Amino acid sequence: MAKMWAGRFSKEVDEGVNAFNSSISFDWRMYRQDIKGSIAHAKMLGKQGIIAPSESEKIVEGLKIILKDLDNGILDIDPNAEDIHMFVEEVLTKRLGETGKRLHTARSRNDQVATDLRLYLRDEIEEIIALIKKLINVLCDLAKENKSTVMPGYTHLQRAQPITFAHHLMAYAQMLLRDISRLKDCKKRMNESPLGSGALAGTTYNTDRFYTAELLGFDGVMQNSLDGVSDRDFCVELSSVISLVMVHLSRFSEEIILWCSWEFKFIELDDAFATGSSIMPQKKNPDITELIRGKTGRVIGDLNTLLIMLKGTPLAYNKDMQEDKEAVFDAVDTVKLCLETFIPMISTMNVLKDNMRTAAAKGFINATDCADYLVKKGMAFRTAYKITGQLVAFCTEKNIVLEEVPLDVLKSYSQLFENDVYQAICLDTCVNERKSYGGPSPESVEIQINYVLLALKE
Ligand code: ARG
C-alpha cells in the first residue's frame, strides 16, 4: 500500500524495511484507546472551529463505527499497516473520503502514541490492583484460619523464633499493600495528557488541550510539549513497580517451593496446581511457583530494556521509543498471568499444621524465651544469653530439647530457674506472649488482619 508520506518519496518503501518498521503486530491492542483519543481530538477540532462542526461529527461517528467493527470482528487489523494510528486513519479515510483526511489536523503520531499508551496502561494498572487485592483477601482468609498455627520463624534459613503461619502470611499482605500504593502513585503521574503536544512543538492552531484531557479522563495536561512526546518515565515507573510485585511473588514462590519439599513438608499443593514427572512416579512438582520465580527475571529484563532504550535518546521523539511497548506490555501481561495463577494455588493449598509445629518444636527456637525468663527473674540479658547458650550446648550433646532438661540440672546453671520455666518456654507461650505490636501472637495478628482489610477498603 502507498504510504501516507508517499508525496515526499520517489520510491516505495522496501518490503523488509516495512516489516522492520511496523509496530502493528503489538500496538494493535491499543486500538480502543487510539480511537477514543481520536474521538476526543475530533470533537476538540470541531468545538474550536479548526474543522467544520459537521465534519467533526462525521469523523466521530465514523470512528465509533470503526471501533464497533473492530470489537465485533467485522473489521480485521491489517498486518501490513505501519501502526495502529495509521491503520485507523486509513480505514476512516477509506470510509469517509476527504472528511477523514481532516482528523490528523493539529496532531502528530508522537502525541497520539503517547496518549494511547497512557490510556492503555492506566486501565491495566486498575486490573493489576484488582488482582493484588484478591490475593491479599485470600491471604487474610488463610491467616484467619491459622492464627494459632505455630511454625518456626527463620533468619539465615535457620530456625530462629516461633511465629505463626498467619503472621508469616500477613508479612506478604503488607508487601502487596505497598505495591498497590505504588501502582496508584504511578497512575497519578501517568494520568496527564500529552495530546496536543503535536510532533514536538505544539501547534499554531487554536487547540484546547484541557478539553481533550477532560474528555479522556486525564487529571490534567502535560506542561511541556517536548516532554509530552518524549517522556516514557511512566513506562519505566510501571515496569519498576511491577518488577517489585514480581519480586514479592518470587520470594513467596521460593518459600512455597521449600515448604513443598520433603525436608519441610509444611504445605501440600492441590493436585490441580502441581505437576508430575515423566519418569519419576512419586513426583509432585511446584512448577507454578518455579515459573513465577523464573518470570520475575523476565520482567526485570523488561524494566532494563526500557531504561536502556531511553537513556541515550535526545529530545524529543525517536523511533527507539517504539520499543517501549513490547517491554511494558510484557511486564503487564506477565504479572497478571502470574497473579491469576498464584491466587487459586494459594487458596487451595493444604496447610500441614502438625508438620509446622513439629519443626517449631525442634531447633531451640525457644532459647530466646529461656534467656528472657531469667531476665524477668532479675538477671542481666547478656548473662542470661550466655547461660542459655551453655544449656543449648548441653541439650545438643544429650540430643534433647530445653523443655526436657530436669529442674535440678537447670538449677545447676542458675538458681533462678523454678518449675514455672517449663510453662514459660513451651511453644504456645512463646507465641502467645509475643504480643508486641506487629508480632506473631494471635491477638497481634488479628490487629494486622483488620488493618489490612481496612486498607483494602480505602
Ligand atoms: N509506532 C510509533 C511508536 O510506537 C508511533 C509514532 C511514530 N512516530 C513517528 N514520528 N514515526 O512509537
Coordinates of C-alpha atoms and ligand atoms in Angstrom, one line a residue:
M1 CA 0.0 0.0 0.0
A2 CA 1.2 3.5 -0.7
K3 CA 2.5 5.3 2.4
M4 CA 0.9 8.5 3.8
W5 CA 4.1 10.3 3.1
A6 CA 4.4 9.0 -0.5
G7 CA 4.4 12.5 -1.9
R8 CA 7.9 13.2 -0.5
F9 CA 9.4 10.0 -1.7
S10 CA 10.3 8.7 -5.2
K11 CA 10.2 5.0 -4.3
E12 CA 8.0 2.7 -2.3
V13 CA 9.4 1.5 0.9
D14 CA 11.4 -1.7 0.8
E15 CA 9.3 -4.7 2.0
G16 CA 11.8 -5.8 4.6
V17 CA 12.0 -2.2 5.9
N18 CA 8.3 -2.0 6.1
A19 CA 8.1 -5.1 8.2
F20 CA 11.0 -3.9 10.3
N21 CA 9.5 -0.6 10.9
S22 CA 5.9 -1.7 11.6
S23 CA 4.6 -1.9 15.1
I24 CA 1.1 -3.1 14.3
S25 CA 1.8 -6.7 15.5
F26 CA 2.0 -5.4 19.0
D27 CA 0.3 -1.9 19.1
W28 CA -3.0 -3.1 17.7
R29 CA -4.0 -3.9 21.2
M30 CA -4.3 -0.1 21.8
Y31 CA -7.0 0.3 19.1
R32 CA -9.7 1.2 21.6
Q33 CA -7.5 3.9 23.2
D34 CA -6.4 5.1 19.8
I35 CA -9.9 5.6 18.6
K36 CA -11.0 7.1 21.9
G37 CA -8.2 9.6 21.6
S38 CA -9.1 10.4 18.1
I39 CA -12.7 11.0 19.0
A40 CA -11.6 13.5 21.7
H41 CA -9.3 15.2 19.2
A42 CA -12.0 15.4 16.5
K43 CA -14.5 16.8 19.0
M44 CA -11.9 19.4 20.0
L45 CA -11.2 20.3 16.4
G46 CA -15.0 20.9 15.8
K47 CA -15.5 22.9 19.0
Q48 CA -12.6 25.2 18.3
G49 CA -13.7 25.7 14.7
I50 CA -10.5 24.2 13.3
I51 CA -12.6 22.0 11.2
A52 CA -16.3 22.4 10.5
P53 CA -18.5 21.0 13.3
S54 CA -20.4 18.9 10.8
E55 CA -17.2 17.2 9.7
S56 CA -16.1 16.7 13.3
E57 CA -19.4 14.9 13.9
K58 CA -18.9 12.7 10.8
I59 CA -15.5 11.8 11.9
V60 CA -16.6 11.0 15.5
E61 CA -19.4 8.8 14.0
G62 CA -17.0 7.1 11.6
L63 CA -14.6 6.4 14.5
K64 CA -17.3 4.9 16.6
I65 CA -18.3 2.6 13.8
I66 CA -14.7 1.5 13.3
L67 CA -14.5 0.7 17.0
K68 CA -17.6 -1.3 16.9
D69 CA -16.5 -3.1 13.7
L70 CA -13.2 -4.0 15.3
D71 CA -14.8 -5.1 18.5
N72 CA -17.2 -7.3 16.6
G73 CA -14.6 -8.8 14.3
I74 CA -16.3 -7.2 11.2
L75 CA -13.1 -5.3 10.5
D76 CA -9.7 -7.0 10.7
I77 CA -6.5 -5.3 11.6
D78 CA -4.3 -5.1 8.6
P79 CA -1.0 -6.8 9.5
N80 CA 0.8 -4.7 6.8
A81 CA -0.2 -1.4 8.3
E82 CA 2.6 0.6 9.8
D83 CA 1.0 1.0 13.2
I84 CA -2.4 1.2 14.8
H85 CA -2.6 5.0 14.3
M86 CA -2.1 4.8 10.6
F87 CA -4.4 1.9 10.3
V88 CA -7.4 3.6 12.0
E89 CA -6.8 6.8 10.0
E90 CA -6.6 4.8 6.7
V91 CA -9.8 3.0 7.4
L92 CA -11.5 6.2 8.3
T93 CA -10.3 7.9 5.2
K94 CA -11.3 5.0 3.0
R95 CA -14.8 5.2 4.5
L96 CA -15.3 9.0 4.7
G97 CA -13.1 10.3 1.9
E98 CA -11.9 13.9 2.3
T99 CA -13.5 14.3 5.7
G100 CA -11.4 11.5 7.1
K101 CA -8.3 13.3 6.0
R102 CA -9.1 16.2 8.3
L103 CA -8.7 14.2 11.5
H104 CA -4.9 14.5 11.7
T105 CA -5.0 18.3 11.7
A106 CA -3.1 19.8 14.7
R107 CA -1.8 16.4 15.8
S108 CA 1.1 14.0 15.3
R109 CA 1.5 10.3 15.9
N110 CA 4.0 11.4 18.5
D111 CA 1.5 12.9 20.9
Q112 CA -1.1 10.3 19.7
V113 CA 1.0 7.3 20.7
A114 CA 2.0 8.9 24.0
T115 CA -1.7 9.4 24.7
D116 CA -2.7 5.9 23.7
L117 CA -0.1 4.3 25.8
R118 CA -1.0 6.3 28.9
L119 CA -4.7 5.4 28.4
Y120 CA -3.9 1.8 27.9
L121 CA -1.6 1.4 30.9
R122 CA -3.9 3.4 33.1
D123 CA -6.5 0.7 32.7
E124 CA -4.0 -2.1 33.1
I125 CA -3.0 -0.6 36.5
E126 CA -6.5 -0.9 37.7
E127 CA -6.6 -4.6 36.6
I128 CA -3.4 -5.3 38.4
I129 CA -4.6 -3.6 41.5
A130 CA -7.8 -5.7 41.5
L131 CA -5.8 -8.9 41.2
I132 CA -3.4 -7.9 44.1
K133 CA -6.5 -7.1 46.2
K134 CA -7.9 -10.5 45.5
L135 CA -4.6 -12.1 46.6
I136 CA -4.5 -10.1 49.8
N137 CA -8.0 -11.2 50.6
V138 CA -7.0 -14.8 50.1
L139 CA -4.1 -14.2 52.4
C140 CA -6.3 -12.7 55.1
D141 CA -8.7 -15.6 54.9
L142 CA -5.9 -18.1 55.3
A143 CA -4.4 -16.1 58.1
K144 CA -7.7 -16.0 60.0
E145 CA -7.6 -19.9 59.9
N146 CA -4.0 -20.1 61.1
K147 CA -3.7 -17.6 63.9
S148 CA -2.6 -20.4 66.2
T149 CA -0.7 -22.5 63.7
V150 CA 2.8 -22.4 65.2
M151 CA 5.7 -22.6 62.8
P152 CA 9.4 -21.8 63.0
G153 CA 10.4 -18.3 62.1
Y154 CA 13.8 -18.2 60.3
T155 CA 16.8 -16.0 59.9
H156 CA 19.5 -17.2 57.6
L157 CA 17.1 -20.0 56.9
Q158 CA 18.0 -21.3 60.4
R159 CA 15.1 -21.8 62.9
A160 CA 15.1 -18.7 65.0
Q161 CA 12.0 -17.9 67.0
P162 CA 8.4 -19.2 66.9
I163 CA 5.8 -17.4 64.8
T164 CA 2.5 -18.5 63.3
F165 CA 1.6 -19.2 59.8
A166 CA -0.8 -16.3 59.9
H167 CA 1.9 -14.0 60.9
H168 CA 4.1 -15.2 58.0
L169 CA 1.2 -14.7 55.5
M170 CA 0.5 -11.2 56.8
A171 CA 4.0 -10.1 56.1
Y172 CA 3.3 -10.7 52.4
A173 CA 0.0 -8.9 52.7
Q174 CA 2.0 -5.8 53.8
M175 CA 4.3 -6.0 50.8
L176 CA 1.4 -6.3 48.5
L177 CA -0.4 -3.3 50.1
R178 CA 2.7 -1.3 49.4
D179 CA 2.6 -2.5 45.8
I180 CA -0.9 -1.2 45.5
S181 CA 0.1 2.1 46.9
R182 CA 3.0 2.3 44.4
L183 CA 0.7 1.4 41.5
K184 CA -1.7 4.2 42.5
D185 CA 1.1 6.6 42.7
C186 CA 2.4 5.6 39.3
K187 CA -1.1 6.1 37.8
K188 CA -1.3 9.6 39.3
R189 CA 1.8 10.7 37.4
M190 CA 0.8 8.8 34.3
N191 CA -2.7 10.3 34.1
E192 CA -1.7 13.6 32.4
S193 CA -2.5 14.3 28.8
P194 CA 0.3 14.7 26.2
L195 CA -2.3 15.1 23.5
G196 CA -1.9 18.4 21.7
S197 CA 1.9 18.4 22.1
G198 CA 1.9 17.7 18.3
A199 CA 5.1 16.3 16.8
L200 CA 7.2 18.2 19.5
A201 CA 6.5 21.9 19.3
G202 CA 2.7 22.2 19.8
T203 CA 0.8 23.8 17.0
T204 CA -0.3 27.1 15.6
Y205 CA -4.0 26.1 15.6
N206 CA -6.1 27.4 18.5
T207 CA -6.4 23.9 20.1
D208 CA -7.9 23.2 23.6
R209 CA -5.7 20.7 25.3
F210 CA -7.6 21.0 28.5
Y211 CA -10.8 19.9 26.7
T212 CA -9.3 16.8 25.2
A213 CA -7.7 15.9 28.6
E214 CA -11.1 16.2 30.3
L215 CA -12.8 14.1 27.6
L216 CA -10.2 11.4 28.1
G217 CA -10.4 11.4 31.9
F218 CA -6.9 12.8 32.4
D219 CA -6.3 14.7 35.6
G220 CA -4.6 17.5 33.7
V221 CA -2.3 18.2 30.7
M222 CA 1.4 17.8 30.4
Q223 CA 3.1 21.2 30.8
N224 CA 5.8 21.0 28.1
S225 CA 5.2 19.7 24.6
L226 CA 8.7 18.3 24.2
D227 CA 8.3 16.4 27.4
G228 CA 4.8 15.4 26.3
V229 CA 6.1 13.4 23.3
S230 CA 9.4 12.2 24.6
D231 CA 8.6 11.1 28.2
R232 CA 8.4 7.4 28.8
D233 CA 9.1 7.7 32.6
F234 CA 5.6 6.3 33.1
C235 CA 6.6 3.0 31.3
V236 CA 9.8 2.8 33.4
E237 CA 7.9 3.5 36.6
L238 CA 5.2 1.0 35.9
S239 CA 7.7 -1.7 35.0
S240 CA 9.7 -1.0 38.1
V241 CA 6.6 -1.3 40.3
I242 CA 5.6 -4.5 38.5
S243 CA 9.1 -5.8 38.9
L244 CA 8.8 -5.3 42.7
V245 CA 5.4 -7.1 42.7
M246 CA 7.1 -10.0 40.8
V247 CA 10.0 -10.0 43.4
H248 CA 7.4 -10.3 46.1
L249 CA 5.7 -13.2 44.3
S250 CA 9.0 -14.7 43.7
R251 CA 10.1 -14.7 47.3
F252 CA 6.8 -16.2 48.3
S253 CA 7.2 -18.8 45.5
E254 CA 10.6 -19.7 46.8
E255 CA 9.2 -20.3 50.2
I256 CA 6.4 -22.4 48.8
I257 CA 8.9 -24.5 46.8
L258 CA 10.8 -25.1 50.1
W259 CA 7.6 -25.8 52.0
C260 CA 6.6 -28.4 49.5
S261 CA 9.8 -30.3 49.8
W262 CA 10.1 -33.4 52.0
E263 CA 12.6 -31.5 54.0
F264 CA 9.9 -29.1 55.2
K265 CA 6.5 -30.5 54.2
F266 CA 4.7 -27.5 55.6
I267 CA 2.1 -27.4 52.8
E268 CA 0.8 -29.6 50.0
L269 CA -0.4 -28.0 46.8
D270 CA -3.7 -29.0 45.4
D271 CA -3.3 -31.6 42.6
A272 CA -4.8 -29.1 40.1
F273 CA -1.9 -26.7 40.9
A274 CA 1.0 -29.1 40.7
T275 CA 2.6 -31.3 38.0
G276 CA 4.1 -34.7 37.9
S277 CA 7.3 -36.1 36.3
S278 CA 7.5 -38.0 33.1
I279 CA 9.9 -40.6 34.7
M280 CA 9.6 -40.4 38.5
P281 CA 6.2 -41.7 39.5
Q282 CA 6.4 -40.2 43.1
K283 CA 7.0 -36.6 42.0
K284 CA 4.6 -33.7 42.6
N285 CA 6.3 -30.6 41.5
P286 CA 5.5 -27.0 42.3
D287 CA 6.0 -25.8 38.7
I288 CA 3.8 -22.7 39.0
T289 CA 5.9 -21.2 41.7
E290 CA 9.1 -22.0 39.8
L291 CA 7.7 -20.4 36.7
I292 CA 6.8 -17.3 38.7
R293 CA 10.4 -17.2 40.1
G294 CA 11.7 -17.5 36.5
K295 CA 9.3 -15.0 35.0
T296 CA 10.5 -12.5 37.6
G297 CA 13.8 -12.4 35.7
R298 CA 11.9 -11.7 32.5
V299 CA 10.0 -8.7 34.0
I300 CA 13.2 -7.2 35.5
G301 CA 14.5 -7.6 32.0
D302 CA 11.6 -5.6 30.6
L303 CA 12.5 -2.8 33.1
N304 CA 16.1 -2.9 31.9
T305 CA 15.0 -2.8 28.3
L306 CA 13.1 0.4 28.9
L307 CA 15.8 2.1 30.9
I308 CA 18.5 1.3 28.4
M309 CA 16.2 2.2 25.4
L310 CA 15.6 5.6 26.9
K311 CA 19.0 6.6 28.3
G312 CA 20.6 7.7 25.1
T313 CA 17.7 9.3 23.2
P314 CA 17.9 13.1 22.6
L315 CA 14.7 15.1 22.8
A316 CA 12.1 14.7 21.5
Y317 CA 10.6 11.6 19.8
N318 CA 12.9 9.0 18.4
K319 CA 11.9 5.7 16.9
D320 CA 13.7 3.9 19.6
M321 CA 10.6 4.7 21.7
Q322 CA 8.5 2.2 19.6
E323 CA 10.5 -0.4 21.6
D324 CA 8.7 0.7 24.8
K325 CA 5.5 -1.1 24.1
E326 CA 6.6 -4.8 23.8
A327 CA 8.6 -4.4 27.1
V328 CA 5.9 -2.7 29.1
F329 CA 3.1 -4.9 27.7
D330 CA 5.2 -8.0 28.5
A331 CA 5.6 -6.8 32.1
V332 CA 1.9 -6.1 32.5
D333 CA 0.8 -9.4 30.8
T334 CA 3.3 -11.4 32.9
V335 CA 2.4 -10.0 36.3
K336 CA -1.3 -10.5 35.5
L337 CA -0.8 -14.1 34.4
C338 CA 1.3 -14.9 37.4
L339 CA -1.3 -13.4 39.8
E340 CA -4.2 -15.1 38.1
T341 CA -2.4 -18.5 38.6
F342 CA -0.9 -17.8 42.0
I343 CA -4.2 -16.8 43.7
P344 CA -6.1 -20.0 43.3
M345 CA -3.0 -22.0 44.0
I346 CA -2.7 -20.3 47.4
S347 CA -6.4 -20.6 48.2
T348 CA -6.5 -24.3 47.5
M349 CA -3.2 -25.4 49.1
N350 CA -3.3 -27.7 52.2
V351 CA -1.6 -26.3 55.3
L352 CA 0.1 -29.2 57.2
K353 CA -0.1 -27.6 60.6
D354 CA 1.3 -30.6 62.5
N355 CA 4.5 -30.6 60.5
M356 CA 4.9 -26.9 61.0
R357 CA 4.5 -27.4 64.8
T358 CA 6.9 -30.4 64.8
A359 CA 9.5 -28.3 63.1
A360 CA 8.9 -25.4 65.5
A361 CA 9.4 -27.8 68.5
K362 CA 13.0 -28.5 67.3
G363 CA 15.9 -26.2 66.7
F364 CA 15.8 -24.5 70.1
I365 CA 13.6 -21.7 68.8
N366 CA 12.5 -21.0 72.5
A367 CA 16.1 -20.3 73.5
T368 CA 15.5 -16.5 73.5
D369 CA 12.4 -17.1 75.7
C370 CA 14.6 -19.1 78.1
A371 CA 17.0 -16.3 78.4
D372 CA 14.1 -13.8 78.7
Y373 CA 12.8 -16.0 81.6
L374 CA 16.0 -15.4 83.5
V375 CA 16.0 -11.7 82.7
K376 CA 12.4 -11.4 84.1
K377 CA 13.7 -13.1 87.3
G378 CA 16.3 -10.3 87.6
M379 CA 19.4 -11.5 85.6
A380 CA 21.1 -9.2 83.1
F381 CA 20.3 -10.2 79.5
R382 CA 23.9 -10.9 78.4
T383 CA 24.4 -13.3 81.4
A384 CA 21.1 -15.0 80.7
Y385 CA 22.1 -15.2 77.0
K386 CA 25.4 -17.0 77.9
I387 CA 23.8 -19.4 80.4
T388 CA 21.1 -20.4 77.8
G389 CA 23.8 -20.9 75.2
Q390 CA 25.5 -23.3 77.6
L391 CA 22.2 -25.1 78.2
V392 CA 21.7 -25.4 74.4
A393 CA 25.2 -27.0 74.0
F394 CA 24.3 -29.4 76.8
C395 CA 21.0 -30.4 75.1
T396 CA 22.7 -30.8 71.8
E397 CA 25.1 -33.2 73.3
K398 CA 22.3 -35.2 75.0
N399 CA 20.1 -34.9 72.0
I400 CA 17.2 -33.4 73.9
V401 CA 15.3 -30.1 73.9
L402 CA 15.3 -27.4 76.5
E403 CA 11.9 -28.4 77.9
E404 CA 13.3 -31.9 78.7
V405 CA 16.1 -30.7 81.0
P406 CA 15.2 -31.6 84.6
L407 CA 14.9 -28.7 87.0
D408 CA 17.9 -29.8 89.1
V409 CA 20.1 -29.7 86.1
L410 CA 18.6 -26.3 85.1
K411 CA 19.4 -25.1 88.7
S412 CA 23.0 -26.2 88.3
Y413 CA 23.2 -23.5 85.6
S414 CA 21.2 -20.9 87.5
Q415 CA 19.4 -20.9 90.8
L416 CA 16.8 -18.6 89.3
F417 CA 15.2 -21.5 87.4
E418 CA 11.9 -22.7 89.0
N419 CA 9.2 -25.0 88.0
D420 CA 7.4 -22.2 86.1
V421 CA 10.2 -22.3 83.5
Y422 CA 8.5 -25.1 81.6
Q423 CA 5.4 -23.1 81.1
A424 CA 7.4 -20.1 80.1
I425 CA 9.3 -21.9 77.3
C426 CA 6.6 -24.0 75.9
L427 CA 5.8 -23.3 72.3
D428 CA 2.4 -21.8 72.8
T429 CA 3.5 -19.5 75.5
C430 CA 6.4 -18.4 73.3
V431 CA 4.0 -17.4 70.5
N432 CA 1.1 -16.1 72.6
E433 CA 3.3 -13.9 74.7
R434 CA 4.8 -12.2 71.7
K435 CA 2.1 -9.5 71.9
S436 CA 4.3 -6.6 70.8
Y437 CA 2.6 -4.5 68.1
G438 CA 3.2 -6.3 64.7
G439 CA 4.2 -9.5 66.5
P440 CA 3.0 -13.1 66.0
S441 CA 0.6 -13.5 68.9
P442 CA -2.9 -14.4 67.7
E443 CA -4.2 -11.0 69.0
S444 CA -1.4 -9.1 67.3
V445 CA -2.0 -10.8 64.1
E446 CA -5.8 -10.1 64.4
I447 CA -4.9 -6.4 64.5
Q448 CA -2.8 -6.9 61.4
I449 CA -5.6 -8.6 59.5
N450 CA -8.0 -5.9 60.4
Y451 CA -5.6 -3.2 59.4
V452 CA -5.1 -4.8 56.0
L453 CA -8.8 -5.4 55.4
L454 CA -9.5 -1.8 56.3
A455 CA -6.7 -0.5 54.0
L456 CA -8.2 -2.6 51.1
K457 CA -11.5 -0.7 51.5
E458 CA -9.8 2.7 51.2
Ligands
ARG1 N1 4.5 3.4 16.0 C1 5.1 4.5 16.6 C2 5.6 4.2 18.0 O1 5.1 3.3 18.5 C3 4.2 5.7 16.6 C4 4.9 7.0 16.5 C5 5.5 7.2 15.2 N2 6.1 8.5 15.1 C6 7.0 8.8 14.1 N3 7.4 10.0 14.1 N4 7.4 7.9 13.3 O2 6.4 4.9 18.6

